[in-house]
mmCIF file of C-alpha atoms and ligand atoms in Angstrom:
data_model
loop_
_atom_site.group_PDB
_atom_site.id
_atom_site.type_symbol
_atom_site.label_atom_id
_atom_site.label_comp_id
_atom_site.label_asym_id
_atom_site.label_seq_id
_atom_site.Cartn_x
_atom_site.Cartn_y
_atom_site.Cartn_z
ATOM 1 C CA GLN M 1 -79.236 -9.240 155.544
ATOM 2 C CA PRO M 2 -79.255 -8.703 151.800
ATOM 3 C CA ASP M 3 -75.743 -7.207 151.464
ATOM 4 C CA MET M 4 -74.056 -9.524 153.926
ATOM 5 C CA HIS M 5 -71.293 -11.772 152.643
ATOM 6 C CA LEU M 6 -70.212 -14.847 154.539
ATOM 7 C CA SER M 7 -67.179 -16.978 153.985
ATOM 8 C CA LEU M 8 -67.905 -20.569 155.041
ATOM 9 C CA ARG M 9 -65.432 -23.274 156.039
ATOM 10 C CA LEU M 10 -66.206 -26.856 156.914
ATOM 11 C CA ILE M 11 -63.596 -28.381 159.228
ATOM 12 C CA PRO M 12 -63.489 -32.085 160.232
ATOM 13 C CA TYR M 13 -63.836 -32.362 164.019
ATOM 14 C CA SER M 14 -64.258 -36.056 164.794
ATOM 15 C CA ASP M 15 -65.531 -39.166 162.994
ATOM 16 C CA GLU M 16 -69.058 -37.840 162.815
ATOM 17 C CA LEU M 17 -68.795 -34.190 163.604
ATOM 18 C CA TRP M 18 -67.863 -31.280 161.383
ATOM 19 C CA LEU M 19 -67.470 -27.675 162.377
ATOM 20 C CA LEU M 20 -69.033 -25.049 160.160
ATOM 21 C CA VAL M 21 -67.200 -21.729 160.597
ATOM 22 C CA ALA M 22 -68.899 -18.656 159.163
ATOM 23 C CA ARG M 23 -66.927 -15.447 158.865
ATOM 24 C CA ASP M 24 -68.561 -12.126 158.042
ATOM 25 C CA VAL M 25 -66.522 -10.692 155.157
ATOM 26 C CA SER M 26 -68.998 -7.935 154.230
ATOM 27 C CA LYS M 27 -66.632 -5.182 155.318
ATOM 28 C CA LEU M 28 -63.766 -6.642 153.294
ATOM 29 C CA MET M 29 -66.007 -6.909 150.233
ATOM 30 C CA ARG M 30 -67.144 -3.306 150.652
ATOM 31 C CA LEU M 31 -63.546 -2.104 150.894
ATOM 32 C CA GLU M 32 -62.617 -4.110 147.814
ATOM 33 C CA GLN M 33 -65.546 -2.563 145.947
ATOM 34 C CA MET M 34 -64.429 0.921 147.029
ATOM 35 C CA ARG M 35 -60.923 0.210 145.745
ATOM 36 C CA ARG M 36 -62.322 -0.932 142.395
ATOM 37 C CA ASP M 37 -64.608 2.075 142.071
ATOM 38 C CA PHE M 38 -61.769 4.416 142.969
ATOM 39 C CA VAL M 39 -59.426 2.997 140.333
ATOM 40 C CA ALA M 40 -62.215 3.032 137.744
ATOM 41 C CA ASN M 41 -63.164 6.645 138.515
ATOM 42 C CA VAL M 42 -59.601 7.976 138.551
ATOM 43 C CA SER M 43 -58.812 6.259 135.240
ATOM 44 C CA HIS M 44 -61.975 7.586 133.724
ATOM 45 C CA GLU M 45 -61.273 11.158 134.887
ATOM 46 C CA LEU M 46 -57.692 11.001 133.564
ATOM 47 C CA ARG M 47 -58.774 9.875 130.154
ATOM 48 C CA THR M 48 -60.152 13.146 128.745
ATOM 49 C CA PRO M 49 -57.290 15.499 129.725
ATOM 50 C CA LEU M 50 -54.802 12.891 128.546
ATOM 51 C CA THR M 51 -56.499 12.486 125.196
ATOM 52 C CA VAL M 52 -56.261 16.251 124.660
ATOM 53 C CA VAL M 53 -52.577 16.505 125.637
ATOM 54 C CA HIS M 54 -51.647 13.387 123.716
ATOM 55 C CA GLY M 55 -53.594 14.512 120.660
ATOM 56 C CA TYR M 56 -51.965 17.953 120.459
ATOM 57 C CA LEU M 57 -48.475 16.597 121.158
ATOM 58 C CA ASP M 58 -48.870 14.121 118.352
ATOM 59 C CA MET M 59 -49.679 16.893 115.899
ATOM 60 C CA LEU M 60 -46.216 18.377 116.388
ATOM 61 C CA ASP M 61 -43.500 16.970 114.150
ATOM 62 C CA PRO M 62 -40.113 16.755 115.930
ATOM 63 C CA ALA M 63 -38.360 17.080 112.537
ATOM 64 C CA GLU M 64 -39.838 20.561 112.153
ATOM 65 C CA GLN M 65 -38.694 21.713 115.599
ATOM 66 C CA PRO M 66 -34.904 21.156 115.617
ATOM 67 C CA ASP M 67 -34.364 22.865 119.009
ATOM 68 C CA TRP M 68 -37.120 20.875 120.616
ATOM 69 C CA ALA M 69 -36.813 17.548 118.839
ATOM 70 C CA PRO M 70 -35.394 15.333 121.650
ATOM 71 C CA MET M 71 -37.766 16.774 124.279
ATOM 72 C CA LEU M 72 -40.749 16.559 121.976
ATOM 73 C CA THR M 73 -40.007 12.944 121.091
ATOM 74 C CA GLU M 74 -39.729 12.051 124.775
ATOM 75 C CA MET M 75 -42.952 13.891 125.624
ATOM 76 C CA GLN M 76 -44.782 12.017 122.866
ATOM 77 C CA ARG M 77 -43.391 8.697 124.071
ATOM 78 C CA GLN M 78 -44.391 9.331 127.685
ATOM 79 C CA SER M 79 -47.858 10.573 126.830
ATOM 80 C CA GLN M 80 -48.330 7.443 124.718
ATOM 81 C CA ARG M 81 -47.318 5.325 127.736
ATOM 82 C CA MET M 82 -49.690 7.178 130.048
ATOM 83 C CA THR M 83 -52.551 6.774 127.576
ATOM 84 C CA GLN M 84 -51.867 3.020 127.357
ATOM 85 C CA LEU M 85 -51.733 2.783 131.150
ATOM 86 C CA VAL M 86 -55.115 4.482 131.554
ATOM 87 C CA GLU M 87 -56.624 2.282 128.829
ATOM 88 C CA ASP M 88 -55.294 -0.853 130.549
ATOM 89 C CA LEU M 89 -56.635 0.269 133.952
ATOM 90 C CA LEU M 90 -60.048 0.901 132.416
ATOM 91 C CA THR M 91 -59.992 -2.522 130.747
ATOM 92 C CA LEU M 92 -59.153 -4.179 134.076
ATOM 93 C CA SER M 93 -61.925 -2.275 135.889
ATOM 94 C CA ARG M 94 -64.404 -3.279 133.213
ATOM 95 C CA LEU M 95 -63.354 -6.933 133.504
ATOM 96 C CA GLU M 96 -63.559 -6.885 137.304
ATOM 97 C CA ALA M 97 -67.076 -5.476 137.200
ATOM 98 C CA GLN M 98 -68.253 -8.171 134.812
ATOM 99 C CA GLU M 99 -69.533 -11.453 136.091
ATOM 100 C CA GLN M 100 -70.602 -12.814 132.773
ATOM 101 C CA LEU M 101 -69.489 -12.067 129.281
ATOM 102 C CA PRO M 102 -71.471 -12.190 126.064
ATOM 103 C CA GLU M 103 -71.596 -15.722 124.703
ATOM 104 C CA GLU M 104 -70.964 -15.306 121.036
ATOM 105 C CA THR M 105 -69.232 -17.426 118.437
ATOM 106 C CA VAL M 106 -65.706 -16.098 118.127
ATOM 107 C CA SER M 107 -64.452 -16.646 114.596
ATOM 108 C CA MET M 108 -60.959 -17.970 115.189
ATOM 109 C CA SER M 109 -59.866 -17.729 111.569
ATOM 110 C CA SER M 110 -60.457 -13.972 111.601
ATOM 111 C CA MET M 111 -58.973 -13.742 115.111
ATOM 112 C CA LEU M 112 -55.748 -15.412 113.933
ATOM 113 C CA ALA M 113 -55.607 -13.200 110.852
ATOM 114 C CA THR M 114 -56.027 -10.090 113.027
ATOM 115 C CA LEU M 115 -53.313 -11.237 115.441
ATOM 116 C CA LYS M 116 -50.928 -11.868 112.546
ATOM 117 C CA ARG M 117 -51.600 -8.412 111.133
ATOM 118 C CA GLU M 118 -51.013 -6.755 114.504
ATOM 119 C CA ALA M 119 -47.863 -8.797 115.123
ATOM 120 C CA ASP M 120 -46.441 -7.776 111.742
ATOM 121 C CA ALA M 121 -47.140 -4.119 112.475
ATOM 122 C CA LEU M 122 -45.495 -4.294 115.917
ATOM 123 C CA SER M 123 -42.485 -6.310 114.829
ATOM 124 C CA GLN M 124 -41.704 -4.208 111.748
ATOM 125 C CA GLN M 125 -40.049 -7.261 110.184
ATOM 126 C CA ARG M 126 -37.622 -7.694 113.050
ATOM 127 C CA HIS M 127 -38.999 -11.184 113.804
ATOM 128 C CA GLU M 128 -40.087 -14.264 111.947
ATOM 129 C CA ILE M 129 -43.804 -14.628 112.703
ATOM 130 C CA SER M 130 -45.921 -17.666 111.921
ATOM 131 C CA VAL M 131 -49.527 -18.667 112.543
ATOM 132 C CA GLU M 132 -50.805 -22.229 112.783
ATOM 133 C CA ASP M 133 -54.499 -23.138 112.830
ATOM 134 C CA ALA M 134 -54.440 -26.849 113.652
ATOM 135 C CA ALA M 135 -57.579 -26.759 115.844
ATOM 136 C CA GLY M 136 -59.808 -25.561 113.002
ATOM 137 C CA VAL M 137 -62.702 -24.724 115.332
ATOM 138 C CA ASP M 138 -64.277 -21.616 116.855
ATOM 139 C CA LEU M 139 -64.612 -20.549 120.487
ATOM 140 C CA MET M 140 -67.629 -19.430 122.489
ATOM 141 C CA GLY M 141 -67.086 -16.244 124.444
ATOM 142 C CA SER M 142 -66.446 -12.561 124.002
ATOM 143 C CA THR M 143 -64.569 -11.656 120.795
ATOM 144 C CA LYS M 144 -63.521 -8.292 122.182
ATOM 145 C CA GLU M 145 -62.093 -9.571 125.475
ATOM 146 C CA LEU M 146 -60.440 -12.644 123.969
ATOM 147 C CA HIS M 147 -58.812 -10.445 121.372
ATOM 148 C CA SER M 148 -57.453 -8.200 124.093
ATOM 149 C CA ALA M 149 -56.012 -11.222 125.963
ATOM 150 C CA PHE M 150 -54.412 -12.822 122.901
ATOM 151 C CA SER M 151 -53.005 -9.584 121.560
ATOM 152 C CA ASN M 152 -51.403 -8.860 124.937
ATOM 153 C CA LEU M 153 -49.583 -12.199 124.705
ATOM 154 C CA VAL M 154 -48.492 -11.503 121.137
ATOM 155 C CA SER M 155 -47.255 -8.030 121.970
ATOM 156 C CA ASN M 156 -45.299 -9.401 124.977
ATOM 157 C CA ALA M 157 -43.700 -12.073 122.784
ATOM 158 C CA ILE M 158 -42.525 -9.392 120.366
ATOM 159 C CA ARG M 159 -41.411 -6.930 123.028
ATOM 160 C CA TYR M 160 -39.414 -9.529 124.957
ATOM 161 C CA THR M 161 -37.767 -11.168 121.952
ATOM 162 C CA PRO M 162 -34.711 -9.549 120.388
ATOM 163 C CA ALA M 163 -34.596 -8.922 116.649
ATOM 164 C CA GLY M 164 -34.056 -12.064 114.602
ATOM 165 C CA GLY M 165 -36.161 -14.203 116.962
ATOM 166 C CA LYS M 166 -39.159 -16.358 116.111
ATOM 167 C CA ILE M 167 -42.758 -15.895 117.260
ATOM 168 C CA ARG M 168 -45.307 -18.654 116.742
ATOM 169 C CA ILE M 169 -49.049 -18.179 117.267
ATOM 170 C CA ARG M 170 -50.643 -21.626 117.420
ATOM 171 C CA PHE M 171 -54.265 -22.682 117.784
ATOM 172 C CA LEU M 172 -54.083 -26.338 118.798
ATOM 173 C CA PRO M 173 -56.477 -29.184 119.606
ATOM 174 C CA GLU M 174 -55.984 -30.822 123.020
ATOM 175 C CA ARG M 175 -56.445 -34.486 123.950
ATOM 176 C CA ASP M 176 -59.405 -33.806 126.243
ATOM 177 C CA GLY M 177 -61.421 -32.223 123.420
ATOM 178 C CA GLY M 178 -60.492 -28.678 124.441
ATOM 179 C CA VAL M 179 -58.182 -26.328 122.556
ATOM 180 C CA SER M 180 -55.361 -23.937 123.326
ATOM 181 C CA LEU M 181 -54.126 -20.696 121.854
ATOM 182 C CA ALA M 182 -50.375 -20.698 122.394
ATOM 183 C CA VAL M 183 -47.921 -17.877 121.801
ATOM 184 C CA GLU M 184 -44.322 -19.074 121.653
ATOM 185 C CA ASP M 185 -41.208 -16.956 121.401
ATOM 186 C CA THR M 186 -37.449 -17.425 121.318
ATOM 187 C CA GLY M 187 -36.876 -14.386 123.539
ATOM 188 C CA TYR M 188 -35.307 -13.522 126.883
ATOM 189 C CA GLY M 189 -37.366 -15.984 128.920
ATOM 190 C CA ILE M 190 -38.450 -15.595 132.553
ATOM 191 C CA PRO M 191 -36.567 -16.927 135.601
ATOM 192 C CA ALA M 192 -38.629 -19.658 137.315
ATOM 193 C CA ALA M 193 -38.749 -17.738 140.611
ATOM 194 C CA HIS M 194 -40.835 -14.984 138.967
ATOM 195 C CA LEU M 195 -43.416 -17.222 137.302
ATOM 196 C CA PRO M 196 -45.862 -17.570 140.225
ATOM 197 C CA ARG M 197 -46.330 -13.800 140.482
ATOM 198 C CA ILE M 198 -46.084 -12.792 136.856
ATOM 199 C CA THR M 199 -49.836 -12.232 136.344
ATOM 200 C CA GLU M 200 -50.140 -9.804 139.287
ATOM 201 C CA ARG M 201 -50.827 -6.165 138.493
ATOM 202 C CA PHE M 202 -47.686 -4.115 137.899
ATOM 203 C CA TYR M 203 -45.465 -7.128 138.495
ATOM 204 C CA ARG M 204 -42.425 -7.047 136.262
ATOM 205 C CA VAL M 205 -39.323 -9.176 136.037
ATOM 206 C CA SER M 206 -37.190 -6.251 134.957
ATOM 207 C CA THR M 207 -38.709 -2.817 135.381
ATOM 208 C CA SER M 208 -36.277 -1.151 133.003
ATOM 209 C CA ARG M 209 -36.765 -3.685 130.211
ATOM 210 C CA SER M 210 -40.538 -3.457 130.585
ATOM 211 C CA ARG M 211 -40.462 0.377 130.520
ATOM 212 C CA GLU M 212 -38.165 0.453 127.535
ATOM 213 C CA SER M 213 -40.438 -1.902 125.658
ATOM 214 C CA GLY M 214 -43.456 0.278 126.415
ATOM 215 C CA GLY M 215 -45.081 -2.051 128.942
ATOM 216 C CA THR M 216 -47.583 -1.012 131.612
ATOM 217 C CA GLY M 217 -47.236 -4.093 133.841
ATOM 218 C CA LEU M 218 -50.962 -4.782 133.449
ATOM 219 C CA GLY M 219 -50.985 -6.964 130.335
ATOM 220 C CA LEU M 220 -50.856 -10.371 131.974
ATOM 221 C CA SER M 221 -53.414 -9.483 134.658
ATOM 222 C CA ILE M 222 -55.794 -8.551 131.844
ATOM 223 C CA VAL M 223 -55.067 -11.934 130.227
ATOM 224 C CA LYS M 224 -55.711 -13.736 133.528
ATOM 225 C CA HIS M 225 -59.031 -11.940 134.091
ATOM 226 C CA VAL M 226 -60.301 -12.596 130.572
ATOM 227 C CA LEU M 227 -59.403 -16.285 130.833
ATOM 228 C CA ASN M 228 -61.072 -16.611 134.249
ATOM 229 C CA LEU M 229 -64.262 -15.201 132.779
ATOM 230 C CA HIS M 230 -64.054 -17.960 130.138
ATOM 231 C CA GLN M 231 -63.257 -20.696 132.700
ATOM 232 C CA ALA M 232 -59.924 -21.048 130.893
ATOM 233 C CA ARG M 233 -56.373 -21.398 132.253
ATOM 234 C CA LEU M 234 -53.085 -19.726 131.454
ATOM 235 C CA GLU M 235 -50.132 -22.134 131.241
ATOM 236 C CA ILE M 236 -46.648 -20.647 131.199
ATOM 237 C CA GLU M 237 -43.406 -22.373 130.347
ATOM 238 C CA SER M 238 -40.215 -20.426 130.098
ATOM 239 C CA GLU M 239 -36.464 -20.817 130.032
ATOM 240 C CA VAL M 240 -34.052 -17.941 130.442
ATOM 241 C CA GLY M 241 -32.168 -17.259 127.237
ATOM 242 C CA ARG M 242 -34.300 -19.699 125.201
ATOM 243 C CA GLY M 243 -37.818 -18.285 125.219
ATOM 244 C CA SER M 244 -41.332 -18.619 126.578
ATOM 245 C CA ARG M 245 -44.636 -20.273 125.824
ATOM 246 C CA PHE M 246 -47.924 -18.801 127.041
ATOM 247 C CA ALA M 247 -50.889 -21.084 126.372
ATOM 248 C CA CYS M 248 -54.563 -20.221 126.957
ATOM 249 C CA ARG M 249 -56.278 -23.514 127.620
ATOM 250 C CA PHE M 250 -60.038 -23.752 126.899
ATOM 251 C CA GLY M 251 -62.295 -26.630 127.911
ATOM 252 C CA ARG M 252 -64.339 -28.566 125.344
ATOM 253 C CA GLU M 253 -67.528 -26.719 126.389
ATOM 254 C CA ARG M 254 -66.018 -23.568 124.799
ATOM 255 C CA VAL M 255 -65.424 -25.259 121.446
ATOM 256 C CA ARG M 256 -67.759 -24.945 118.454
ATOM 257 C CA ALA M 257 -67.466 -26.484 115.003
ATOM 258 C CA ARG M 258 -66.519 -23.829 112.475
ATOM 259 C CA ASP M 259 -69.229 -22.614 110.123
ATOM 260 C CA HIS M 260 -68.560 -24.010 106.734
ATOM 261 C CA PHE M 261 -69.521 -21.640 103.967
ATOM 262 C CA LEU M 262 -70.329 -23.348 100.713
ATOM 263 C CA PHE M 263 -68.980 -21.707 97.625
ATOM 264 C CA ASP M 264 -71.171 -21.627 94.540
ATOM 265 C CA ASP M 265 -69.326 -24.444 92.803
ATOM 266 C CA GLU M 266 -69.642 -26.665 95.921
ATOM 267 C CA ARG M 267 -73.422 -26.488 96.005
HETATM 268 P P1 LIG G 1 -45.568 -5.480 130.820
HETATM 269 O O1 LIG G 1 -46.465 -4.403 130.386
HETATM 270 O O2 LIG G 1 -44.485 -5.039 131.753
HETATM 271 O O3 LIG G 1 -45.059 -6.306 129.686
HETATM 272 P P2 LIG G 1 -47.165 -7.805 131.566
HETATM 273 O O4 LIG G 1 -48.162 -7.968 132.663
HETATM 274 O O5 LIG G 1 -47.632 -8.014 130.172
HETATM 275 O O6 LIG G 1 -46.519 -6.375 131.754
HETATM 276 O O7 LIG G 1 -45.966 -8.806 131.850
HETATM 277 C C1 LIG G 1 -45.391 -8.837 133.144
HETATM 278 C C2 LIG G 1 -43.911 -9.153 133.048
HETATM 279 O O8 LIG G 1 -43.738 -10.494 132.578
HETATM 280 C C3 LIG G 1 -43.150 -8.300 132.052
HETATM 281 O O9 LIG G 1 -42.709 -7.107 132.640
HETATM 282 C C4 LIG G 1 -41.997 -9.199 131.652
HETATM 283 O O10 LIG G 1 -40.963 -9.090 132.607
HETATM 284 C C5 LIG G 1 -42.579 -10.600 131.768
HETATM 285 N N1 LIG G 1 -42.991 -11.169 130.468
HETATM 286 C C6 LIG G 1 -44.245 -11.208 129.943
HETATM 287 N N2 LIG G 1 -44.269 -11.830 128.750
HETATM 288 C C7 LIG G 1 -42.997 -12.221 128.502
HETATM 289 C C8 LIG G 1 -42.345 -12.942 127.417
HETATM 290 N N3 LIG G 1 -43.024 -13.380 126.345
HETATM 291 N N4 LIG G 1 -41.006 -13.154 127.528
HETATM 292 C C9 LIG G 1 -40.314 -12.728 128.607
HETATM 293 N N5 LIG G 1 -40.859 -12.045 129.649
HETATM 294 C C10 LIG G 1 -42.172 -11.801 129.601
#
């Protein structure tokens, strides 16, 4: 049947014999698809009313409404959070529906410059931020999705690092010919017990800290999805009280030599 999905397992039985076990998982796949569609539809339907509410709320200046100021500020903050949540859910749905991404050359020098700019804006000079471009190459993949993965890591590093801390964004060559984009911070760190589940949707180490910092709990699952679509891995090292390192590891097949533009006096 065309829409039938089988899960196959080959089990050793004796020296010469193997058992092939086929399980019909069509129903499970259909349910999973329904769950995805449902989340995608709800997020999509929420988007328009939220944009209207958020837009009008943002036009009001708390400073001009002394009686209302604290409530107005809180309403603006919460509507911002809800908007981010819906955007993140839509991003995840889009990623789940995609089997293949556009294969374009991702200019890593502009990517790093963009990340630095965004980090500076988020940090508001509360952190020392540095960028290192030791790999000096470009990546093949989707600029849009890779940007969303990297900027999630950068925004986490800033949100989970107290003022005065250091954030390093490093694009490094690896021994096997691949490269990695690493985001290192000197922040709170993550207890080892939480690491295996940290990329699950809505999984948080500390709900209150994540809420306070404006998190949706979806950032790392977006990162994981984007990397999977690029056959890349996420490596996490972390120590409580010292900081964390999130590295996106790309194989050599994703690496391209950077275009070298000749300036007039080089010709
Ligand atoms: P959130 O929106 O809550 O930040 P994420 O999926 O991005 O969601 O991250 C999941 C959880 O992982 C966070 O709630 C936080 O507890 C932890 N985390 C992520 N990045 C860092 C980091 N750089 N330092 C410490 N904890 C982190």
